[in-house]
mmCIF file of C-alpha atoms and ligand atoms in Angstrom:
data_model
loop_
_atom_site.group_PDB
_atom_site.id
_atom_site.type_symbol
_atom_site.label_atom_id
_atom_site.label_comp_id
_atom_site.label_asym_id
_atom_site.label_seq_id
_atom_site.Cartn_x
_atom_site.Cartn_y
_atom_site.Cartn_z
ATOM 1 C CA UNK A 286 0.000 0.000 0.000
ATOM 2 C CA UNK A 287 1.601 3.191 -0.720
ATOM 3 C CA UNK A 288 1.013 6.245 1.131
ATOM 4 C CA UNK A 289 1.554 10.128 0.792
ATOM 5 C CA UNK A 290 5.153 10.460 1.267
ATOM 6 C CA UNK A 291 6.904 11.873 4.570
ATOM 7 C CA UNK A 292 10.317 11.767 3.547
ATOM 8 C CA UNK A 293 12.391 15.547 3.367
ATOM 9 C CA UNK A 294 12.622 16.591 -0.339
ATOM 10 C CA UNK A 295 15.599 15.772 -2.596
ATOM 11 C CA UNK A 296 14.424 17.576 -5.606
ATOM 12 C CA UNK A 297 11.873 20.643 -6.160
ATOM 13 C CA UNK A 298 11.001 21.899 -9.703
ATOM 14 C CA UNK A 299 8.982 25.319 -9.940
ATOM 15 C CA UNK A 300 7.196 26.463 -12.604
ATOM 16 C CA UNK A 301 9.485 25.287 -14.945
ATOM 17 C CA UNK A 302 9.020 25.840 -18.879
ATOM 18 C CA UNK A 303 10.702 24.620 -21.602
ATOM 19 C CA UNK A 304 10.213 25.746 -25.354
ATOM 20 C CA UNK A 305 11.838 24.608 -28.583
ATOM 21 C CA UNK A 306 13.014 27.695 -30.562
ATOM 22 C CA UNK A 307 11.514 26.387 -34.139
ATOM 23 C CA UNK A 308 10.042 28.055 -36.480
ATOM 24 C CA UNK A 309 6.749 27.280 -34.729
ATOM 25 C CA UNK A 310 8.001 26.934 -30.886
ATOM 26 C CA UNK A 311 7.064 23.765 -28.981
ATOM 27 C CA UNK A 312 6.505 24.423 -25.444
ATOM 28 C CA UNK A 313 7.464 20.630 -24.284
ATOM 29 C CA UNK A 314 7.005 21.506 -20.589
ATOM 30 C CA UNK A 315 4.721 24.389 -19.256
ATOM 31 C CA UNK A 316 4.790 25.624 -15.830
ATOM 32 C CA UNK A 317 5.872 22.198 -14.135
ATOM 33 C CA UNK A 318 6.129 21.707 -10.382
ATOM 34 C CA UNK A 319 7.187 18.527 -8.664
ATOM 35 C CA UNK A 320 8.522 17.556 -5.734
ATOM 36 C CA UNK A 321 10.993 14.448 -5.616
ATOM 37 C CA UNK A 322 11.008 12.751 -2.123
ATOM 38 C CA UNK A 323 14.107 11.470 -0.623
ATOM 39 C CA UNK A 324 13.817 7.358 -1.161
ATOM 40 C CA UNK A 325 10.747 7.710 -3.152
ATOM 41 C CA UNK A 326 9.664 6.439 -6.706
ATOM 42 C CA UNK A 327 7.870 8.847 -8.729
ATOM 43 C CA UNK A 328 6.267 7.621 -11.851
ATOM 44 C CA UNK A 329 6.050 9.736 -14.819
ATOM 45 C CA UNK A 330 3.487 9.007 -17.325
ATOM 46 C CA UNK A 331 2.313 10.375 -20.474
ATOM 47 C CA UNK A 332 1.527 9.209 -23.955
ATOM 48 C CA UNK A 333 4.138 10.008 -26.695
ATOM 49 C CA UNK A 334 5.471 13.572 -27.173
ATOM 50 C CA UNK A 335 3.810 14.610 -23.992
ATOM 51 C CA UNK A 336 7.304 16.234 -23.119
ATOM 52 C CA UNK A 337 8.716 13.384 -20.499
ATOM 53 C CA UNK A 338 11.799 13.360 -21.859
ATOM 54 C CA UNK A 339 12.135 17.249 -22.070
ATOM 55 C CA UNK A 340 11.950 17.661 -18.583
ATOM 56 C CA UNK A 341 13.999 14.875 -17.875
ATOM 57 C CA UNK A 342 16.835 16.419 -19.434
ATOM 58 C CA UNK A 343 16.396 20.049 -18.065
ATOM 59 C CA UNK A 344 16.431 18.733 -14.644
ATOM 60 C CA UNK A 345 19.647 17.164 -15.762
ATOM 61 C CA UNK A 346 21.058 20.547 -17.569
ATOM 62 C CA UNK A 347 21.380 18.066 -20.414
ATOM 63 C CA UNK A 348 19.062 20.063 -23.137
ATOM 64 C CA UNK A 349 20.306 21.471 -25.921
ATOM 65 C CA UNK A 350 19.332 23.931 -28.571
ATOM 66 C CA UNK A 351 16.577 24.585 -29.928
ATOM 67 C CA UNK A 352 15.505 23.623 -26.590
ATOM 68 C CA UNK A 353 15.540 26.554 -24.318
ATOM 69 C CA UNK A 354 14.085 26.770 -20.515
ATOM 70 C CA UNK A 355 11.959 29.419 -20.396
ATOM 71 C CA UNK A 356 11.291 29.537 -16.518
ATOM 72 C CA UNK A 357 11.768 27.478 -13.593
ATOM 73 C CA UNK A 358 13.737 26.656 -10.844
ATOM 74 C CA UNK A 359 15.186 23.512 -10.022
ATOM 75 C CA UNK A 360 16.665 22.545 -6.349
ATOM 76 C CA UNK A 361 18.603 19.584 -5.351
ATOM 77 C CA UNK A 362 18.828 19.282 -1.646
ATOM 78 C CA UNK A 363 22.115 17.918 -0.710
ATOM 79 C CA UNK A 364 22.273 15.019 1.957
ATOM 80 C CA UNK A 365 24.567 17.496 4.042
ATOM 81 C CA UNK A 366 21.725 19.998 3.573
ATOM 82 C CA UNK A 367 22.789 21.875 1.310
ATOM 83 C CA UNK A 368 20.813 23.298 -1.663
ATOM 84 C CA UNK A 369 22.088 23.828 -5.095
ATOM 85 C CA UNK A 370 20.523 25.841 -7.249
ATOM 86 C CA UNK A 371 20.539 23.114 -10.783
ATOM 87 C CA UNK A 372 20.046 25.968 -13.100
ATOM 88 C CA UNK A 373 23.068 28.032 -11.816
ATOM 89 C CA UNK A 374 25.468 25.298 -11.951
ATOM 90 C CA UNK A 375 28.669 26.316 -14.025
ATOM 91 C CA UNK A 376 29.817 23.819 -16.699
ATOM 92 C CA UNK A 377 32.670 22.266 -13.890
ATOM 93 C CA UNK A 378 30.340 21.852 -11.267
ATOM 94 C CA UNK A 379 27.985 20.633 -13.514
ATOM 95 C CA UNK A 380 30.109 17.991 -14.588
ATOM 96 C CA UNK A 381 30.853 16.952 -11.046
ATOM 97 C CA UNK A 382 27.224 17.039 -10.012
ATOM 98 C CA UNK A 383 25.504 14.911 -12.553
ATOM 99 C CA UNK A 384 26.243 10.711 -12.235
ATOM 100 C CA UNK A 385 27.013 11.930 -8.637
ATOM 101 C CA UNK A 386 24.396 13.358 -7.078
ATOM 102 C CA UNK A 387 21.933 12.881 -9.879
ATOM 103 C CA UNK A 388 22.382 10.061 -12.720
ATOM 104 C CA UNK A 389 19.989 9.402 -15.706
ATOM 105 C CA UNK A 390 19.586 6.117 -17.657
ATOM 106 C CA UNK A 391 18.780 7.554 -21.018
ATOM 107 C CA UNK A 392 16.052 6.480 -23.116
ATOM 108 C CA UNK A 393 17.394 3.565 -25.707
ATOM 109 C CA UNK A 394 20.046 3.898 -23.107
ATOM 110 C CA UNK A 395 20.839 -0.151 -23.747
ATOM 111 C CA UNK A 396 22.680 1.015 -27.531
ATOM 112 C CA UNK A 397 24.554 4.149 -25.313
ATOM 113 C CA UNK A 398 27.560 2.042 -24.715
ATOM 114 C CA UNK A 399 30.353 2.576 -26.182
ATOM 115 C CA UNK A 400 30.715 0.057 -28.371
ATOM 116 C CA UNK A 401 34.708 0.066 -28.787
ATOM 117 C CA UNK A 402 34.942 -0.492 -24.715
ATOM 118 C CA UNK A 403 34.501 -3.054 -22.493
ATOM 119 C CA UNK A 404 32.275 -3.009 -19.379
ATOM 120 C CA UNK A 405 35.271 -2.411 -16.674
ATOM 121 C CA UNK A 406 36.883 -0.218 -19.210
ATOM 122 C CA UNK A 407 33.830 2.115 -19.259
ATOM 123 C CA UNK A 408 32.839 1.805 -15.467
ATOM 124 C CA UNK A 409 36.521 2.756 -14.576
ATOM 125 C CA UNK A 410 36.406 5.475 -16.945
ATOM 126 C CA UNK A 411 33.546 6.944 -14.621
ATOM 127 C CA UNK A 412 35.029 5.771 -11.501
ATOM 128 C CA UNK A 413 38.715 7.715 -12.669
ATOM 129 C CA UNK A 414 36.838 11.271 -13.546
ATOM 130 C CA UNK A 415 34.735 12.065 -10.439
ATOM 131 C CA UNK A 416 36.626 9.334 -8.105
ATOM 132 C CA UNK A 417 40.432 10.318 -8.785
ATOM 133 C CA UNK A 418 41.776 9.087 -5.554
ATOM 134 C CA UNK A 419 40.609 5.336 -6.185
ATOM 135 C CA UNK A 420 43.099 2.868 -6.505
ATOM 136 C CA UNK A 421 42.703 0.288 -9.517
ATOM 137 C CA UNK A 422 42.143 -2.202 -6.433
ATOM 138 C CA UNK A 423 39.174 -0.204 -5.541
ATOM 139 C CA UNK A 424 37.981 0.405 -8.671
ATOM 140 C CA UNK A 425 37.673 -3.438 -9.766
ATOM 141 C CA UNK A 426 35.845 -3.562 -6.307
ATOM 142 C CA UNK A 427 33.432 -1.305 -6.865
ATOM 143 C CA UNK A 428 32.256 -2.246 -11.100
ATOM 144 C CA UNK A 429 32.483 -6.045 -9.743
ATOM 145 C CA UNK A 430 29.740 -4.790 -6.779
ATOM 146 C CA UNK A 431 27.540 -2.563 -8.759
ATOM 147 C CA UNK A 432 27.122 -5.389 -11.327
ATOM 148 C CA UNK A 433 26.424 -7.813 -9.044
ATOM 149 C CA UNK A 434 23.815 -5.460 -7.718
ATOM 150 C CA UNK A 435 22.530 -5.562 -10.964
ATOM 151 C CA UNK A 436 22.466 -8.856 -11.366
ATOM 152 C CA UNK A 437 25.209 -9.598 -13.771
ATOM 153 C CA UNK A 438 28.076 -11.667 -13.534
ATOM 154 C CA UNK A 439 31.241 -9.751 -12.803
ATOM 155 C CA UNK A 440 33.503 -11.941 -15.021
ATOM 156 C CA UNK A 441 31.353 -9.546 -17.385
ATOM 157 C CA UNK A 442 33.583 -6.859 -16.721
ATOM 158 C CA UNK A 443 36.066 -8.367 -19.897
ATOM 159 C CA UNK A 444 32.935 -8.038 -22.158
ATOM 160 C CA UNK A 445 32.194 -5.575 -25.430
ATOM 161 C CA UNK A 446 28.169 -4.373 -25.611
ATOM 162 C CA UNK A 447 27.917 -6.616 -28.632
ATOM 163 C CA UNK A 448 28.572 -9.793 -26.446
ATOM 164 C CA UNK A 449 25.578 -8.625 -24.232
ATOM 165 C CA UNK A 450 21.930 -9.216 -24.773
ATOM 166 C CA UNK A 451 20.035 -6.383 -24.971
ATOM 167 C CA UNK A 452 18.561 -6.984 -21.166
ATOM 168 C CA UNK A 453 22.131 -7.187 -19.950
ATOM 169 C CA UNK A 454 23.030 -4.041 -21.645
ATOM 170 C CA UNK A 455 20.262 -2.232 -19.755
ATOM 171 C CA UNK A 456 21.361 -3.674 -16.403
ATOM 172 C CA UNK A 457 24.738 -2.936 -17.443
ATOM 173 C CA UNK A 458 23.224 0.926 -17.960
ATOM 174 C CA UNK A 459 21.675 1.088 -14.533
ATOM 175 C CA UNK A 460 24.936 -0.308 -13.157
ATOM 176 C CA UNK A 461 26.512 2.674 -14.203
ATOM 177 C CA UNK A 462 24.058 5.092 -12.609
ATOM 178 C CA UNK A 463 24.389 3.187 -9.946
ATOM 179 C CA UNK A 464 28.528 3.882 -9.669
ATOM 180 C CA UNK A 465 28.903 6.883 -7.575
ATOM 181 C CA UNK A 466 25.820 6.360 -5.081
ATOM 182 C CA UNK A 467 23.530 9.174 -6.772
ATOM 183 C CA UNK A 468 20.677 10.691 -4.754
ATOM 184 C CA UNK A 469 18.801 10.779 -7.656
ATOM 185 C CA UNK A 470 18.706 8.316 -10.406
ATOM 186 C CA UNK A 471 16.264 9.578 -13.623
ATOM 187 C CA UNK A 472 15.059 6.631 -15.467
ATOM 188 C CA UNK A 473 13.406 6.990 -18.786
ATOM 189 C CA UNK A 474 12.069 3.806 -20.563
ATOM 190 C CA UNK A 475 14.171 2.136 -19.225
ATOM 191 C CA UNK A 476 12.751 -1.061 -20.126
ATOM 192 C CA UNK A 477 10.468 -0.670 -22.913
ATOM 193 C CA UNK A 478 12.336 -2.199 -25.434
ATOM 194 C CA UNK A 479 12.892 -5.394 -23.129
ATOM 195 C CA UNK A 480 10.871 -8.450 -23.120
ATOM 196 C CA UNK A 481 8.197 -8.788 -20.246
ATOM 197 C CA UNK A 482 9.675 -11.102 -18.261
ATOM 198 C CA UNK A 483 13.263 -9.136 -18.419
ATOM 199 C CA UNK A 484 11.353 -6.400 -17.540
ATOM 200 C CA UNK A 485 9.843 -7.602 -14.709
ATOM 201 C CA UNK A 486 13.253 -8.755 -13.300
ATOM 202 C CA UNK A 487 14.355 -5.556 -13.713
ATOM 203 C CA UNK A 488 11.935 -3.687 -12.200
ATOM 204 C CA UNK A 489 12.066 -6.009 -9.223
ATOM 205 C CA UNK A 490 15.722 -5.198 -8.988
ATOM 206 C CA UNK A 491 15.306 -1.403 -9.307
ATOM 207 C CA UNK A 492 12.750 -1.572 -6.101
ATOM 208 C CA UNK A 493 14.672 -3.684 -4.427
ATOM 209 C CA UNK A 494 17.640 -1.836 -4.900
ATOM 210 C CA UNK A 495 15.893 1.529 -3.657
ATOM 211 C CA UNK A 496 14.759 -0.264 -0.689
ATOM 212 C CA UNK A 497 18.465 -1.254 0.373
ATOM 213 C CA UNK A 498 20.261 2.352 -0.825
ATOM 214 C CA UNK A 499 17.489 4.614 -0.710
ATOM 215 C CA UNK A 500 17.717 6.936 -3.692
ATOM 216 C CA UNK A 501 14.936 8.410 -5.088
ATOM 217 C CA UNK A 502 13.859 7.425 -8.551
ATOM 218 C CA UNK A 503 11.995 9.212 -11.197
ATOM 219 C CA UNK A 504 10.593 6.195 -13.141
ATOM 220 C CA UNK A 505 9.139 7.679 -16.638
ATOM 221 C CA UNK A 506 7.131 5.468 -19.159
ATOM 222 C CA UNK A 507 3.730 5.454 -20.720
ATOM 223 C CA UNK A 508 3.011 2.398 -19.241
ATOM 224 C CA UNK A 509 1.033 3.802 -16.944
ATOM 225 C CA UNK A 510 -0.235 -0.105 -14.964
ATOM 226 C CA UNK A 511 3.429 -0.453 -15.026
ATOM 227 C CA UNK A 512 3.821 2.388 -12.787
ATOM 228 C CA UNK A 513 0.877 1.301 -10.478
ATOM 229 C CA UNK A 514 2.728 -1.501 -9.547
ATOM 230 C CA UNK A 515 6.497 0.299 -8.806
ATOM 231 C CA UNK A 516 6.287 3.684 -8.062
ATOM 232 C CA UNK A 517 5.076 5.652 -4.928
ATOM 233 C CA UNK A 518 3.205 8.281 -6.222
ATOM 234 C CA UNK A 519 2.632 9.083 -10.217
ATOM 235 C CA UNK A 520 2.900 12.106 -11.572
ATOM 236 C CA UNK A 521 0.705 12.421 -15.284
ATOM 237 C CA UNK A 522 1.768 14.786 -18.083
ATOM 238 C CA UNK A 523 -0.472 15.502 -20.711
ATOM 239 C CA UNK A 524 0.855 18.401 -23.600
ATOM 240 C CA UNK A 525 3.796 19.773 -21.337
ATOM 241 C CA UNK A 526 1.501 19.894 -18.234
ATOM 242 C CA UNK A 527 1.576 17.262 -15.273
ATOM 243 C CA UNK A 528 -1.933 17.616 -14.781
ATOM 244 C CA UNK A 529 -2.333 15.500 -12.018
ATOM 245 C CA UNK A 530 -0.024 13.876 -8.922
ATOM 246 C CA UNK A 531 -0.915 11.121 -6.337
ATOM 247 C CA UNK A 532 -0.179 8.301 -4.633
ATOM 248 C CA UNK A 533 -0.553 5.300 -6.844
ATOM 249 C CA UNK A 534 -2.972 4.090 -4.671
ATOM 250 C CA UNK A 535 -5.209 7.186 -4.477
ATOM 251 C CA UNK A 536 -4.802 7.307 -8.200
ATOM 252 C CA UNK A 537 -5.853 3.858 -8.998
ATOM 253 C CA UNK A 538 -9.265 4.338 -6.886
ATOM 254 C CA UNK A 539 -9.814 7.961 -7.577
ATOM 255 C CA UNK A 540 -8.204 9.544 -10.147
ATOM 256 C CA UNK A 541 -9.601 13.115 -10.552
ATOM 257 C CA UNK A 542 -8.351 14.301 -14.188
ATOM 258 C CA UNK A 543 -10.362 13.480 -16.804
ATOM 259 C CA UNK A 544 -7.085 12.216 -18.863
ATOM 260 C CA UNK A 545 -6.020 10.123 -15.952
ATOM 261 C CA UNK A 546 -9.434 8.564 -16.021
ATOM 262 C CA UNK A 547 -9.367 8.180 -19.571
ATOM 263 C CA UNK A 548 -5.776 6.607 -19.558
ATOM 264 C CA UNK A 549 -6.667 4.014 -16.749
ATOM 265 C CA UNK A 550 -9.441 3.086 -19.439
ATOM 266 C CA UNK A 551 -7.284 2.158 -22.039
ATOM 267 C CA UNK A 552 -5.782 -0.489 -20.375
ATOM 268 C CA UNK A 553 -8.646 -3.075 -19.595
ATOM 269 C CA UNK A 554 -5.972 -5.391 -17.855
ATOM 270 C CA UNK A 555 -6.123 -2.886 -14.476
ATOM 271 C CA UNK A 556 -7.854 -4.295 -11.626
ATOM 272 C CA UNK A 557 -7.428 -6.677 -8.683
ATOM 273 C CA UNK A 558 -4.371 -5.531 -6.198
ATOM 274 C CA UNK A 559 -1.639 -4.372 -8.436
ATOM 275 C CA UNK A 560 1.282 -3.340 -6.977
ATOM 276 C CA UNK A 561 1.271 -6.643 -4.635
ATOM 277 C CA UNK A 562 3.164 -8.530 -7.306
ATOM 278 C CA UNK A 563 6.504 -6.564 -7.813
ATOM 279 C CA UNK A 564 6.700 -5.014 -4.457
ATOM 280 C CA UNK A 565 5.746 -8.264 -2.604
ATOM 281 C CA UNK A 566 6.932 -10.743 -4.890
ATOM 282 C CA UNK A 567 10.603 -10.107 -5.076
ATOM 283 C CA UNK A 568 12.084 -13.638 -5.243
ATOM 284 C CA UNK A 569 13.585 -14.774 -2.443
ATOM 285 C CA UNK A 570 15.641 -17.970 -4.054
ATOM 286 C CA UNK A 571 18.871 -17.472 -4.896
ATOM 287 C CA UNK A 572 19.664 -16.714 -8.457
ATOM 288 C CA UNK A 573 21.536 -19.243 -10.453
ATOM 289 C CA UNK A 574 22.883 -18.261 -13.969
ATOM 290 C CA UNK A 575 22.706 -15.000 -15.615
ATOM 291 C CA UNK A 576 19.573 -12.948 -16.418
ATOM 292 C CA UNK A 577 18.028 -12.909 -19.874
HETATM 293 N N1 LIG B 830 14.597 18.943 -31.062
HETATM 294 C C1 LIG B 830 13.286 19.255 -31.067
HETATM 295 N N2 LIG B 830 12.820 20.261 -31.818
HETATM 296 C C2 LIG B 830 11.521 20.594 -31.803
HETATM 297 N N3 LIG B 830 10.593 19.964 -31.055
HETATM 298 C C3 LIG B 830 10.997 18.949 -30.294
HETATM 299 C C4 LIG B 830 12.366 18.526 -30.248
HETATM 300 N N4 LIG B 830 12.461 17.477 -29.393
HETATM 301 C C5 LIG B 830 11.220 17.266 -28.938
HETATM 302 N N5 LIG B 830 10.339 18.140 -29.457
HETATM 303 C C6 LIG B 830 8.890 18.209 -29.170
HETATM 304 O O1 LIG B 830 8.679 18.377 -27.782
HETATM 305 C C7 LIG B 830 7.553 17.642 -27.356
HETATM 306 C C8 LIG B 830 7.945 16.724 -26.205
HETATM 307 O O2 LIG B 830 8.864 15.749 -26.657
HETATM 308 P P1 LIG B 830 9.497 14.686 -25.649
HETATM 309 O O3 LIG B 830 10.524 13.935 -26.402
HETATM 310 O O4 LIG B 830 9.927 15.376 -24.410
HETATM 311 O O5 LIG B 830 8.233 13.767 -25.345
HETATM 312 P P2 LIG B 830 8.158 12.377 -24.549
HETATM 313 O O6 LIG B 830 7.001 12.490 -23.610
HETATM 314 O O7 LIG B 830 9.474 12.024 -23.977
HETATM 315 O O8 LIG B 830 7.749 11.350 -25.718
HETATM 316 P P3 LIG B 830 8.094 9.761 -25.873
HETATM 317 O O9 LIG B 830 7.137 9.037 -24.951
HETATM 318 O O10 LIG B 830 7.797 9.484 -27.298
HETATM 319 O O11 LIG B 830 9.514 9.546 -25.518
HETATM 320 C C9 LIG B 830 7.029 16.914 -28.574
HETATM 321 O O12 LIG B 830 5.973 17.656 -29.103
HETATM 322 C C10 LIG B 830 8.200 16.906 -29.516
HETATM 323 O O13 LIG B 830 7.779 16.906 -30.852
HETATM 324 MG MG1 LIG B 831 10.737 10.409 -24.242
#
C-alpha cells in the first residue's frame, strides 16, 4: 500500500518551462512543479510527445538547442543539507554534479555504450573522472559490486556491448548510474524495449535496490499499470503539463483528471491488487545463472 510520502525533499522543480526555438516553438514543458522525495519512486506518465523526456533532461542541464528553458527553478537538496541551485550550476560543477548526485539512464540507453569499450573499461572510466583518488584495487571492487547489484556476472567486466543481450546491456546501464551512489537516479524507458519477463526482473531489482540504498527514482514510461505496480506516487503529463499527482494508490481508486481517467481506461488489464506482485513478490531464491 503506498502512502503520501513523509520523507524531506531531494528535488523541487517550480514552474518550470521549456520551449523549442523552431520556427513554430514547442513548449514541451509548461509551468511544471514537482517535488521528488528522498527514497521515493515517482512515476512519470504520459503518452508520446507529452514532453517526459524534455523535462527529464532540463532537470539534468542536459538540453540542448533549440531547446531553451523558459522559466523554472530547479533545487537539489544535498544530503549534508545543502541546496544547489541546478540551473546556476557552471559547466565544472555541472560535470561533477551529474552521475554523482543525480544520474539518468537515457532512453534507448541499452545502444549508449560505447561500443569500442569493455564493461570495466567504461565503469573505470567513470570511476577515474569524479573518483580520482581510487586505486585500480578499488575500482575493480566497486564495477564487480555494482554489477552484481545488478544482477550480472562480474567476469562480465572483460565483455564488449555486442557480447551482451540487450537486457544485460540495460542492467549494465543502470549499473553505471548506480557507480557513484547518486541521490537521484532519472530513469526513462528504461525497459520498454525489453521483453516482459526481463522487464519484470528488472523492475524487481530497481525496487529492491531503492529499498536497500534509498535513492529516489523518477521512473518515466507510458506504461502507466506499469507504474501502479512500482512507483510511490505518479505524476501524469499531458501536452507539457503534469496535470495531475498522487499516490498510486489514491490514483488507482480515484483519479480526478479526466485524462487520468481516460488513460486508466485504455488499459482493460487494471484491476485486482496491483502493486502486490513486484513489491511483494521479489524472489527470495537465490539466483543461479545470468539474467536474460
Ligand atoms: N529537437 C526538437 N525540436 C523541436 N521539437 C521537439 C524537439 N524534441 C522534442 N520536441 C517536441 O517536444 C515535445 C515533447 O517531446 P518529448 O521527447 O519530451 O516527449 P516524450 O514524452 O518524452 O515522448 P516519448 O514518450 O515518445 O519519448 C514533442 O511535441 C516533440 O515533438
Ligand atoms: Mg521520451
Amino acid at each position: 500500500m503506498t502512502t503520501a510520502p513523509t520523507a524531506p525533499p531531494v528535488l523541487t522543480v517550480e514552474d518550470l518551462t521549456v520551449v523549442y526555438e523552431v520556427d513554430e516553438p514547442v513548449t514541451a514543458v509548461r509551468n511544471a512543479d514537482l517535488t521528488l522525495h528522498r527514497g521515493e519512486i515517482l512515476g512519470l506518465a504520459g503518452e508520446s510527445g507529452c514532453g517526459k523526456t524534455t523535462l527529464a533532461y532540463a532537470v539534468n542541464r542536459l538540453h540542448r538547442p533549440p531547446a531553451r528553458i523558459a522559466s523554472g527553478r530547479i533545487t537539489f537538496h544535498d544530503r549534508s543539507g545543502e541546496d544547489v541551485d541546478i540551473l546556476a550550476l557552471e559547466d565544472r560543477e555541472l560535470r561533477a554534479f551529474r552521475w554523482d548526485k543525480l544520474s539518468m539512464v537515457f532512453q534507448g540507453a541499452m545502444n549508449a555504450l560505447n561500443p569500442v569499450g569493455t564493461v570495466r573499461a567504461q565503469l573505470a572510466d567513470t570511476l577515474r573522472a569524479h573518483r580520482p583518488q581510487m586505486g585500480r584495487k578499488e575500482i575493480r571492487d566497486r564495477s564487480e559490486d555494482v554489477l552484481r547489484r545488478v544482477g550480472v556476472d562480474p567476469r562480465r567486466l572483460g565483455s564488449y556491448p555486442h557480447e551482451l543481450s540487450g537486457g544485460m546491456r540495460q542492467r549494465v546501464m543502470i549499473a553505471m548510474a548506480m557507480l557513484l551512489e547518486p541521490q537521484i537516479m532519472i530513469m526513462d524507458e528504461p525497459t520498454t524495449a525489453l521483453d516482459v519477463v526481463v522487464q519484470r526482473d528488472i523492475l524487481r531489482e530497481i525496487v529492491r535496490l531503492r529499498d536497500e540504498l534509498d535513492f529516489a527514482v523518477v521512473f518515466i514510461t507510458h506504461d502507466l499499470p506499469l507504474l501502479l505496480e512500482i512507483s510511490d506516487r505518479i505524476a501524469v503529463m499531458l501536452d507539457g503539463e503534469i496535470v495531475e499527482l498522487d499516490t498510486a494508490a489514491s490514483l488507482y481508486r480515484d483519479a480526478k483528471h479526466p485524462y487520468t481517467q481516460k488513460l486508466l481506461g485504455s488499459f482493460p488489464s487494471l484491476s485486482g491488487d496491483r502493486g502486490a506482485f513486484i513489491r511483494t513478490g521479489v524472489d527470495q531464491t537465490t539466483q543461479t545463472g545470468e539474467p536474460a
